[in-house]
XYZ file of C-alpha atoms in Angstrom:
677
model
C -13.329 21.818 6.558
C -11.091 24.394 4.805
C -8.796 21.560 3.702
C -11.764 19.618 2.253
C -12.994 22.679 0.332
C -9.488 23.289 -1.026
C -9.203 19.714 -2.266
C -12.600 19.911 -3.953
C -11.697 23.127 -5.760
C -8.304 21.709 -6.759
C -9.967 18.615 -8.191
C -12.504 20.754 -10.053
C -9.863 23.026 -11.625
C -7.440 20.216 -12.355
C -10.158 18.083 -13.863
C -11.132 20.963 -16.165
C -7.628 21.657 -17.469
C -5.513 18.517 -17.453
C -5.711 15.720 -19.976
C -8.569 13.565 -18.767
C -7.949 9.894 -19.362
C -10.925 7.889 -20.601
C -13.359 10.566 -19.575
C -16.876 9.083 -19.487
C -19.328 10.372 -22.068
C -22.326 12.119 -20.559
C -24.631 14.980 -21.556
C -23.852 17.449 -20.227
C -20.170 16.668 -20.056
C -18.797 16.381 -16.539
C -16.557 19.252 -15.491
C -13.807 17.261 -13.837
C -12.705 13.645 -14.165
C -9.756 11.883 -12.562
C -9.343 8.304 -13.718
C -8.760 5.502 -11.230
C -8.025 1.801 -11.609
C -10.498 -1.002 -11.887
C -14.223 -1.358 -12.531
C -17.227 -0.991 -10.256
C -20.193 -3.372 -10.436
C -23.286 -2.625 -8.403
C -24.690 -5.360 -6.157
C -28.043 -3.634 -5.768
C -27.744 -1.881 -2.403
C -28.124 1.868 -1.881
C -27.058 3.293 1.461
C -28.301 6.652 2.713
C -26.180 8.188 5.437
C -27.523 9.868 8.592
C -31.227 9.304 7.817
C -31.019 12.229 5.404
C -34.476 12.855 3.863
C -33.095 14.684 0.806
C -30.703 11.815 0.114
C -33.434 9.260 0.755
C -35.752 10.913 -1.775
C -32.993 10.857 -4.386
C -32.166 7.230 -3.576
C -35.781 6.141 -3.969
C -36.019 7.912 -7.332
C -32.803 6.224 -8.421
C -34.350 2.821 -7.661
C -37.348 3.612 -9.897
C -35.215 5.002 -12.702
C -32.676 2.157 -12.678
C -35.516 -0.339 -13.046
C -37.051 1.540 -15.974
C -33.807 2.357 -17.747
C -31.547 -0.583 -16.986
C -33.898 -3.326 -15.729
C -31.713 -3.192 -12.628
C -33.115 -3.884 -9.171
C -31.742 -1.430 -6.649
C -32.972 -1.181 -3.070
C -32.380 1.223 -0.217
C -31.012 -0.621 2.827
C -29.239 0.049 6.081
C -26.080 -1.559 7.385
C -22.351 -1.253 6.975
C -20.778 -0.242 3.694
C -19.765 -3.096 1.382
C -18.175 -3.365 -2.034
C -20.762 -2.782 -4.752
C -22.851 -0.347 -2.695
C -24.088 3.021 -3.949
C -23.872 5.601 -1.159
C -25.823 8.849 -1.306
C -25.329 11.624 1.221
C -25.358 15.372 1.618
C -22.212 17.154 2.758
C -21.083 20.740 3.090
C -19.613 21.030 -0.410
C -20.271 24.753 -0.717
C -17.518 25.194 -3.301
C -19.675 23.282 -5.793
C -22.707 25.487 -5.302
C -26.333 24.439 -5.182
C -26.160 22.146 -8.225
C -22.668 20.677 -8.003
C -21.828 17.192 -6.791
C -18.980 14.751 -6.392
C -19.161 11.173 -7.657
C -16.444 8.812 -6.435
C -16.278 5.383 -8.056
C -14.157 2.704 -6.416
C -15.121 -0.444 -4.574
C -18.331 1.443 -3.889
C -19.925 4.498 -5.478
C -20.400 7.591 -3.352
C -22.457 10.594 -4.467
C -22.150 13.678 -2.295
C -23.543 17.186 -2.681
C -24.629 20.121 -0.572
C -28.215 19.952 -1.818
C -30.854 17.502 -2.986
C -30.575 19.036 -6.461
C -26.872 18.280 -6.596
C -27.433 14.701 -5.452
C -30.094 14.242 -8.117
C -27.786 15.500 -10.871
C -25.162 13.063 -9.616
C -27.574 10.164 -10.098
C -28.262 11.351 -13.675
C -24.559 11.108 -14.426
C -24.455 7.678 -12.812
C -27.376 6.399 -14.907
C -26.008 7.787 -18.172
C -22.682 6.090 -17.532
C -24.342 2.807 -16.596
C -26.585 2.660 -19.653
C -23.563 2.769 -21.972
C -21.709 -0.278 -20.629
C -22.320 -4.001 -20.754
C -23.516 -5.153 -17.361
C -23.838 -1.495 -16.306
C -20.349 -1.452 -14.846
C -18.440 1.782 -14.237
C -14.781 2.744 -14.616
C -13.246 3.773 -11.319
C -12.444 7.425 -10.890
C -13.681 10.685 -9.428
C -16.063 13.199 -10.967
C -16.309 16.720 -9.592
C -19.012 18.595 -11.436
C -20.994 21.834 -11.439
C -22.654 23.988 -14.105
C -21.288 27.202 -15.548
C -24.785 28.634 -15.987
C -27.672 28.363 -13.536
C -30.475 28.776 -16.110
C -30.620 25.988 -18.704
C -33.938 25.962 -20.412
C -36.483 25.393 -23.136
C -39.587 27.370 -24.098
C -42.494 25.570 -25.775
C -45.359 27.327 -27.543
C -48.582 25.655 -26.426
C -50.767 28.556 -27.536
C -50.673 28.055 -31.294
C -50.570 24.278 -31.004
C -51.995 22.347 -28.095
C -49.288 20.254 -26.453
C -50.899 17.455 -24.404
C -50.142 17.318 -20.702
C -48.891 13.759 -21.104
C -46.116 15.033 -23.365
C -45.205 17.878 -21.007
C -44.809 15.318 -18.222
C -42.480 13.244 -20.389
C -40.621 16.388 -21.353
C -39.751 17.322 -17.769
C -38.409 13.815 -17.223
C -36.238 14.158 -20.329
C -35.036 17.592 -19.274
C -34.144 16.285 -15.826
C -32.123 13.461 -17.368
C -30.026 16.047 -19.202
C -29.776 18.511 -16.278
C -31.921 21.101 -18.072
C -33.698 22.907 -15.271
C -36.230 25.384 -16.733
C -39.304 24.736 -18.887
C -41.177 27.882 -19.924
C -44.742 27.061 -20.978
C -46.191 29.651 -23.371
C -49.888 29.430 -22.544
C -51.502 31.761 -25.060
C -50.885 32.961 -28.589
C -52.442 33.149 -32.030
C -51.802 32.478 -35.688
C -51.252 35.115 -38.349
C -54.379 36.550 -39.934
C -53.089 36.236 -43.524
C -53.604 32.471 -43.171
C -57.225 33.003 -42.185
C -58.607 35.228 -44.914
C -57.127 38.331 -43.242
C -59.964 38.065 -40.752
C -59.029 38.362 -37.075
C -62.327 36.783 -36.042
C -61.400 33.589 -37.886
C -57.733 33.542 -36.909
C -56.634 30.756 -34.596
C -56.073 31.833 -30.998
C -56.012 29.957 -27.711
C -55.543 30.338 -23.981
C -54.720 26.900 -22.606
C -55.613 27.085 -18.894
C -58.906 26.379 -17.147
C -60.345 29.731 -16.092
C -63.144 30.359 -13.599
C -62.809 34.138 -13.588
C -63.746 34.334 -17.270
C -65.879 31.295 -18.181
C -65.482 30.420 -21.840
C -61.993 31.881 -22.201
C -60.300 28.469 -22.108
C -59.554 26.974 -25.532
C -61.857 24.178 -26.643
C -59.334 22.363 -28.826
C -57.096 21.476 -25.873
C -56.375 22.887 -22.428
C -55.052 22.115 -18.953
C -57.067 22.103 -15.771
C -55.664 24.144 -12.928
C -55.009 21.006 -10.926
C -53.195 19.393 -13.875
C -50.939 22.413 -14.127
C -50.170 22.377 -10.403
C -49.337 18.689 -10.663
C -47.033 19.350 -13.625
C -45.157 21.943 -11.577
C -44.756 19.553 -8.638
C -43.735 16.667 -10.912
C -41.170 18.875 -12.617
C -39.674 19.773 -9.234
C -39.088 16.069 -8.615
C -36.962 15.978 -11.756
C -35.053 19.167 -10.995
C -37.057 21.312 -13.429
C -38.778 24.629 -12.734
C -41.928 25.414 -14.707
C -42.170 29.074 -15.722
C -45.756 29.711 -16.872
C -46.213 32.483 -19.400
C -49.265 34.636 -20.088
C -48.175 36.707 -23.081
C -49.567 40.247 -23.138
C -50.184 42.919 -24.423
C -49.373 41.629 -27.944
C -50.029 38.005 -28.982
C -53.332 38.493 -27.159
C -55.982 37.515 -29.706
C -57.381 34.816 -27.404
C -58.368 37.550 -24.960
C -59.870 39.865 -27.576
C -61.801 36.978 -29.132
C -63.310 36.509 -25.692
C -63.863 40.219 -25.056
C -63.596 42.269 -28.292
C -63.666 45.596 -26.415
C -60.097 44.886 -25.208
C -58.664 44.989 -28.754
C -56.687 47.837 -30.237
C -58.436 49.294 -33.258
C -55.206 50.928 -34.397
C -52.759 48.006 -34.185
C -54.978 44.980 -34.628
C -56.992 42.566 -32.542
C -53.884 40.689 -31.406
C -52.882 43.889 -29.528
C -54.631 44.921 -26.335
C -55.747 48.545 -26.194
C -53.432 50.031 -23.576
C -55.542 53.173 -23.243
C -58.528 51.111 -22.098
C -58.697 50.728 -18.280
C -60.735 47.551 -18.767
C -57.583 45.854 -20.091
C -55.986 46.249 -16.660
C -59.111 45.084 -14.848
C -59.313 42.014 -17.061
C -55.653 41.019 -16.718
C -55.492 41.770 -12.997
C -58.311 39.265 -12.520
C -56.645 36.728 -14.793
C -53.276 36.799 -13.034
C -54.978 36.792 -9.635
C -56.710 33.498 -10.393
C -53.391 31.698 -10.880
C -51.241 33.512 -8.319
C -53.300 34.012 -5.184
C -53.819 31.743 -2.198
C -51.860 29.112 -0.324
C -52.052 26.662 -3.232
C -51.526 28.791 -6.347
C -51.763 27.313 -9.830
C -48.413 28.909 -10.688
C -46.374 26.960 -8.167
C -42.833 28.004 -9.001
C -40.901 31.142 -8.080
C -41.068 32.849 -11.515
C -43.847 33.921 -13.887
C -43.445 35.342 -17.395
C -45.728 38.240 -18.362
C -44.748 38.404 -22.055
C -44.318 42.064 -23.170
C -42.783 41.476 -26.605
C -43.535 42.728 -30.118
C -46.004 45.479 -29.293
C -46.135 48.347 -31.781
C -43.745 51.261 -31.233
C -45.225 53.473 -33.958
C -46.314 56.174 -31.510
C -44.360 57.531 -28.555
C -47.460 57.915 -26.435
C -48.234 54.236 -26.951
C -44.634 53.374 -26.090
C -45.014 55.136 -22.763
C -48.278 53.273 -22.155
C -46.495 50.009 -22.968
C -43.708 50.795 -20.510
C -46.229 51.654 -17.809
C -48.099 48.410 -18.546
C -44.884 46.386 -18.283
C -43.940 47.988 -14.974
C -47.443 47.396 -13.594
C -47.398 43.656 -14.279
C -43.848 43.205 -13.054
C -44.956 44.688 -9.750
C -48.252 42.794 -9.706
C -46.431 39.464 -10.061
C -44.042 40.509 -7.303
C -46.975 41.312 -4.999
C -47.786 37.611 -5.083
C -44.225 36.704 -4.077
C -43.000 35.765 -7.563
C -40.135 36.968 -9.725
C -41.247 38.498 -13.013
C -39.829 37.300 -16.333
C -40.232 39.485 -19.429
C -39.368 39.223 -23.103
C -36.874 41.934 -23.993
C -38.528 44.947 -25.635
C -37.172 48.087 -24.007
C -34.835 49.151 -26.818
C -37.749 48.850 -29.225
C -39.884 50.677 -26.652
C -37.380 53.333 -25.574
C -39.002 56.020 -23.452
C -39.036 57.910 -20.183
C -41.625 55.966 -18.181
C -39.678 53.934 -15.599
C -39.816 50.132 -15.762
C -38.597 48.136 -12.777
C -35.356 46.251 -13.452
C -34.076 45.130 -10.058
C -34.906 41.467 -9.507
C -36.455 41.078 -12.976
C -35.381 38.412 -15.491
C -35.327 39.335 -19.182
C -35.317 36.840 -22.044
C -33.049 38.501 -24.632
C -34.228 37.205 -27.992
C -33.537 39.955 -30.540
C -31.101 42.784 -29.986
C -33.201 45.230 -31.978
C -35.927 44.813 -29.379
C -33.631 44.787 -26.347
C -29.919 45.500 -26.656
C -28.375 43.131 -24.088
C -25.561 45.427 -22.955
C -28.048 48.225 -22.325
C -30.360 45.854 -20.461
C -27.456 44.722 -18.293
C -26.648 48.357 -17.497
C -30.275 48.928 -16.500
C -29.953 46.055 -14.027
C -31.859 43.178 -15.631
C -30.704 39.589 -15.253
C -30.487 38.170 -18.771
C -31.378 34.819 -20.315
C -29.718 34.267 -23.676
C -32.295 33.074 -26.228
C -31.174 34.699 -29.516
C -33.702 34.059 -32.263
C -31.070 33.721 -34.985
C -29.388 30.850 -33.140
C -31.929 28.941 -31.046
C -35.437 29.486 -32.492
C -37.182 26.477 -34.009
C -40.310 27.154 -36.084
C -41.287 23.773 -37.539
C -41.708 23.697 -41.317
C -42.115 27.474 -41.554
C -39.351 28.240 -44.040
C -37.754 30.774 -41.686
C -35.674 30.586 -38.517
C -34.706 26.927 -37.997
C -36.611 23.766 -38.734
C -33.843 21.933 -36.860
C -31.202 23.893 -34.962
C -27.688 24.026 -36.364
C -26.334 21.983 -33.495
C -22.792 21.756 -34.900
C -22.462 25.541 -34.893
C -24.006 25.798 -31.442
C -21.780 23.079 -30.018
C -18.583 24.489 -31.495
C -19.184 28.218 -31.263
C -22.084 29.288 -29.045
C -22.492 29.776 -25.310
C -25.093 31.778 -23.367
C -22.577 34.642 -23.349
C -23.345 35.098 -27.078
C -26.586 37.033 -27.614
C -26.984 38.008 -31.241
C -24.097 40.287 -32.187
C -23.069 40.925 -28.582
C -20.643 38.751 -26.664
C -20.181 38.936 -22.909
C -17.429 37.512 -20.760
C -18.023 33.894 -19.805
C -19.305 33.938 -16.260
C -20.674 37.484 -16.471
C -23.020 37.715 -13.495
C -25.686 39.419 -15.617
C -26.128 36.297 -17.773
C -28.196 33.703 -15.938
C -27.940 31.167 -18.744
C -29.538 30.145 -21.993
C -32.637 28.653 -23.574
C -33.959 27.490 -26.903
C -37.531 27.769 -28.135
C -40.102 26.026 -30.310
C -42.646 28.414 -31.848
C -45.625 26.834 -33.602
C -46.289 29.838 -35.829
C -48.373 28.020 -38.443
C -51.406 26.358 -36.884
C -52.824 23.734 -39.201
C -49.568 22.889 -40.993
C -49.674 19.170 -40.188
C -46.922 19.358 -37.564
C -47.589 16.918 -34.738
C -46.115 16.577 -31.267
C -43.923 13.806 -32.690
C -42.542 16.208 -35.307
C -41.868 18.767 -32.594
C -40.165 16.230 -30.362
C -37.874 15.065 -33.154
C -36.643 18.659 -33.391
C -36.451 19.117 -29.627
C -34.144 16.226 -28.767
C -30.947 17.265 -30.598
C -31.524 20.874 -29.549
C -32.074 19.916 -25.911
C -28.955 17.766 -25.788
C -26.887 20.543 -27.374
C -28.166 23.310 -25.102
C -27.656 20.988 -22.145
C -23.996 20.613 -23.103
C -23.404 24.295 -23.752
C -25.304 25.765 -20.804
C -23.622 23.402 -18.353
C -20.093 23.512 -19.789
C -19.911 26.758 -21.776
C -16.660 26.907 -23.719
C -15.134 23.903 -21.972
C -16.828 21.095 -23.915
C -14.048 18.639 -24.641
C -15.410 16.050 -27.055
C -15.074 16.825 -30.779
C -18.481 17.497 -32.311
C -18.397 14.473 -34.628
C -17.763 12.136 -31.702
C -20.271 13.924 -29.472
C -22.955 13.882 -32.165
C -22.504 10.163 -32.744
C -22.513 9.314 -29.051
C -25.507 11.504 -28.111
C -27.922 9.328 -30.094
C -26.914 6.289 -28.049
C -28.232 7.780 -24.832
C -31.840 7.210 -23.834
C -34.275 10.106 -23.728
C -34.937 9.431 -20.051
C -35.794 6.477 -17.829
C -39.095 5.064 -19.055
C -39.353 7.492 -22.008
C -39.051 6.585 -25.698
C -40.977 9.378 -27.376
C -38.828 9.029 -30.501
C -40.066 5.468 -30.909
C -36.561 4.083 -31.303
C -36.374 0.311 -31.784
C -33.060 -1.395 -32.458
C -29.667 0.137 -33.076
C -28.381 -1.366 -36.340
C -29.277 -0.304 -39.910
C -32.026 -2.348 -41.590
C -32.468 -4.298 -38.389
C -35.685 -6.286 -38.032
C -36.989 -5.075 -34.692
C -40.394 -6.792 -34.629
C -42.094 -9.656 -36.471
C -45.441 -11.412 -36.191
C -46.634 -14.127 -38.555
C -50.350 -13.392 -38.203
C -52.002 -10.178 -37.029
C -55.406 -10.925 -35.561
C -58.183 -8.402 -34.958
C -58.093 -7.169 -31.376
C -54.453 -8.163 -30.781
C -52.203 -6.152 -28.497
C -48.612 -6.043 -29.739
C -45.572 -5.772 -27.507
C -44.331 -2.518 -29.068
C -46.093 0.852 -28.997
C -44.745 2.436 -32.181
C -41.680 2.873 -34.336
C -40.159 6.234 -35.074
C -38.185 7.495 -38.038
C -36.634 5.979 -40.108
C -38.625 2.764 -40.530
C -40.200 0.280 -42.921
C -43.343 -1.622 -41.908
C -44.362 -4.471 -44.215
C -47.354 -6.842 -44.131
C -49.379 -8.976 -46.518
C -53.149 -8.617 -46.864
C -55.597 -11.158 -48.247
C -58.197 -8.550 -49.038
C -61.861 -8.457 -48.174
C -64.207 -5.490 -48.464
C -63.618 -3.053 -45.607
C -65.914 -0.302 -44.347
C -64.756 3.296 -44.232
C -62.949 3.970 -40.963
C -61.482 0.450 -40.639
C -58.434 0.575 -38.351
C -55.467 -1.742 -38.732
C -53.128 -0.349 -36.044
C -53.416 2.283 -33.332
C -51.273 3.728 -30.543
C -51.791 6.547 -28.090
C -50.444 8.894 -30.768
C -51.770 7.746 -34.135
C -54.178 5.520 -36.071
C -53.416 3.669 -39.307
C -56.437 2.916 -41.507
C -57.007 0.131 -43.989
C -59.892 2.297 -45.152
C -59.886 5.941 -44.105
C -63.113 7.522 -42.812
C -63.500 9.989 -45.709
C -62.570 8.198 -48.937
C -61.863 4.603 -48.027
C -58.179 4.825 -48.935
C -55.147 3.660 -46.994
C -54.395 6.502 -44.583
C -53.556 7.633 -41.087
C -54.657 10.153 -38.483
C -52.822 11.917 -35.663
C -53.092 15.188 -33.732
C -56.383 15.941 -35.471
C -55.017 15.518 -39.000
C -56.182 12.910 -41.511
C -53.714 12.044 -44.284
C -54.518 9.620 -47.112
C -52.557 7.805 -49.792
C -53.756 7.663 -53.361
C -54.560 3.968 -53.037
C -57.579 1.887 -52.069
C -57.346 -1.793 -51.160
C -59.005 -4.152 -53.635
C -61.993 -6.107 -52.326
C -60.268 -9.381 -53.119
C -56.803 -10.678 -53.927
C -53.484 -10.490 -52.115
C -51.173 -7.485 -51.850
C -48.075 -6.715 -49.822
C -47.929 -3.227 -48.350
C -44.816 -1.440 -47.142
C -45.040 1.894 -45.366
C -41.771 3.773 -45.100
C -41.482 6.811 -42.880
C -38.882 9.512 -42.326
C -39.057 12.925 -40.689
C -39.913 14.447 -44.087
C -42.211 11.950 -45.812
C -44.400 8.870 -45.592
C -44.692 6.589 -48.602
C -46.709 3.549 -49.563
C -45.292 0.694 -51.615
C -47.540 -2.000 -53.111
C -45.781 -5.282 -53.873
C -42.447 -3.481 -53.626
C -43.270 -0.574 -55.960
C -43.997 2.974 -54.859
C -47.678 3.799 -55.209
C -48.145 7.015 -53.229
C -45.794 9.376 -51.433
C -46.815 12.042 -48.930
C -44.149 14.724 -48.737
C -44.136 18.274 -47.460
C -46.536 20.180 -49.698
C -46.559 23.880 -50.371
C -49.859 25.638 -49.722
C -50.990 29.209 -50.191
C -53.818 30.993 -48.523
C -56.746 32.645 -50.227
C -57.271 36.381 -50.010
C -60.563 38.027 -49.139
C -61.696 38.218 -52.780
C -62.021 34.449 -53.083
C -64.397 31.906 -51.651
C -62.265 28.978 -50.638
C -61.979 25.686 -48.854
C -58.510 25.023 -47.569
C -57.014 21.457 -47.831
C -59.083 18.572 -46.471
C -56.220 17.536 -44.258
C -56.063 20.636 -42.052
C -58.572 21.175 -39.283
C -58.386 24.158 -36.983
C -60.878 24.753 -34.197
C -60.606 28.449 -33.335
C -61.162 30.056 -29.978
C -64.402 31.702 -31.061
C -66.115 28.939 -32.993
C -65.705 25.270 -32.164
C -66.276 23.166 -35.232
C -65.352 25.777 -37.870
C -62.691 24.660 -40.320
C -60.296 26.379 -42.700
C -58.303 24.511 -45.312
C -55.514 26.267 -47.341
C -55.718 26.429 -51.134
C -53.401 28.156 -53.610
C -54.484 31.693 -54.443
C -51.789 34.100 -53.332
C -48.112 33.428 -52.790
C -48.050 36.197 -50.216
C -49.002 33.742 -47.457
C -47.204 30.474 -48.050
C -47.452 27.535 -45.703
C -45.793 24.109 -45.765
C -48.010 21.184 -44.843
C -46.142 18.238 -43.273
C -47.339 14.638 -43.699
C -45.158 12.395 -41.559
C -46.058 9.441 -39.342
C -44.523 7.751 -36.340
C -46.064 4.360 -37.094
C -48.513 2.991 -34.483
C -48.343 -0.700 -33.547
C -49.699 -1.381 -30.070
C -53.407 -2.012 -30.706
C -54.813 -3.998 -33.609
C -58.224 -2.936 -34.874
C -61.197 -4.872 -36.216
C -61.157 -5.779 -39.922
C -62.360 -8.397 -42.406
C -59.139 -9.024 -44.326
C -56.365 -11.424 -43.316
C -53.083 -9.751 -42.308
C -49.889 -11.823 -42.166
C -46.099 -11.539 -42.221
C -45.801 -8.298 -40.274
C -42.172 -7.143 -40.321
C -40.916 -3.912 -38.790
C -37.453 -2.671 -39.745
C -35.399 0.237 -38.544
C -33.484 1.536 -41.535
C -31.513 4.344 -39.900
């Protein structure tokens, strides 16, 4: 056994340092590769050694994924090993840790690991390699692989914008495909009051989980049942992903004070809980209890985030109350057998009241709030999530709209937290994450817009959290190759069709009412063209629809060409004539949607700059923005220019729907869909 462990470690070190011939491209990059001779072609059999349940579960998942990704029929069988087999087995490869694996490619493929997690990661490497070759063949060689950092994650803000459960389920599949193993779900938050007439009672706020303890607390514009959330956690585990649920208190807490105004701080604002009020503790103790207690808790995984960021530090007495509050909820979470995760705040809230550090995970996001070196000295385990490097705030005009992935790929690792740099492999640094914060509710940003920002960030953080400084591919090559990989087996949330510029990816001579087309949608960049022999259409007439969007021949409000998605209605400055023939082209990118009539631009929807009214004005914000607040279903606010002190950018993009054809009077012919990336 000692000889086997020595050989594994030698292969791992050698593979990381020597010139690696024809190293396969994967994300994350494999740690060690030794090239062999020849090519492997699978015959369809998977063998599982020793009736190993962990290996069998991985093998069965591989069969499903290979069918979805490669249209390849694999089957788990017994019998003697033959050329072309894929063999999956656990072995005592302790040198590779809980996530490492070995993948040997010769006459057969053999994946071995000490754990089910390691075996699963090995199959992700196998699938990524297979999807890049004709016939799904593999070059012979040996991969010995393990991550440098154990925590490789993403945090998504579901509080300010509802993120449907269907998307979260796709997201964990994508994360699993790229060996990202932590998804932190931010379950409550609120907008900024300057966008809502400086009125806390009208400011958007939401808590996204079903709640029996406090009926009426759950947001009405989108939420998750407790059973749905449990199922998400269990599904994520199948794909190697841990869900960390987050209830963010005592700041960012407007959803709770909307529900019970007596909990709000009069001094610091209604988004702050009043830490001198004992009822705050009673309320939150009951809330956490609902999701943590029992044999089948809603919060399934081992860790729970309690928030604790950005509370006022204007008064030392309040700081001490904040520290006491933080310590209380760390210990409360631990009473239920969970590890507490906090947002770093203890430099900002420096005081004498003790706060438990041992066994606590701290997300280090801004060094002014929590200086990482000091937090390490206190004993916290740190997750690197520096706001200046890895924060996405879509269309906000601050932080990043899209991450600077070239800088991250070339220069960043989780050992870099703001202006502090730790040694690679420092045991205090668990790993890294990036985040999407939906700070501006009502700004037109859809889940599709968010996802378009997530994918390059996720691939980059996958590479850097797994490999650290040892990424070997030049960025230009890596950046070109990354777009050729699928999002995950059975997932095409980007709506990618075709691979060549200006490629016609779908055509249909006649589009009949009620048709079902063979494609769901097309993502950016695209051009969709069709000819209409016009008849009078009623308002609300649908031409195309998908699960994500609706395209109108006559929008419900004005009767113009338009589209709706995620609760937004956007319209072009054009109405179809009641007779005659026109050819429409809709072009879409991640920044605009434009309408061409007979080849000439007629209307273009780009990012528009909006400003919010102050209290001295009566106002109606823009027709295209609908916000249903926690405290008043059906109320709407629409931004209009009054004061440049509260600027917002409104985004008007469209991933074009195609699957379902609506009912209409006109004749639609010559549908052509082109990908012009």
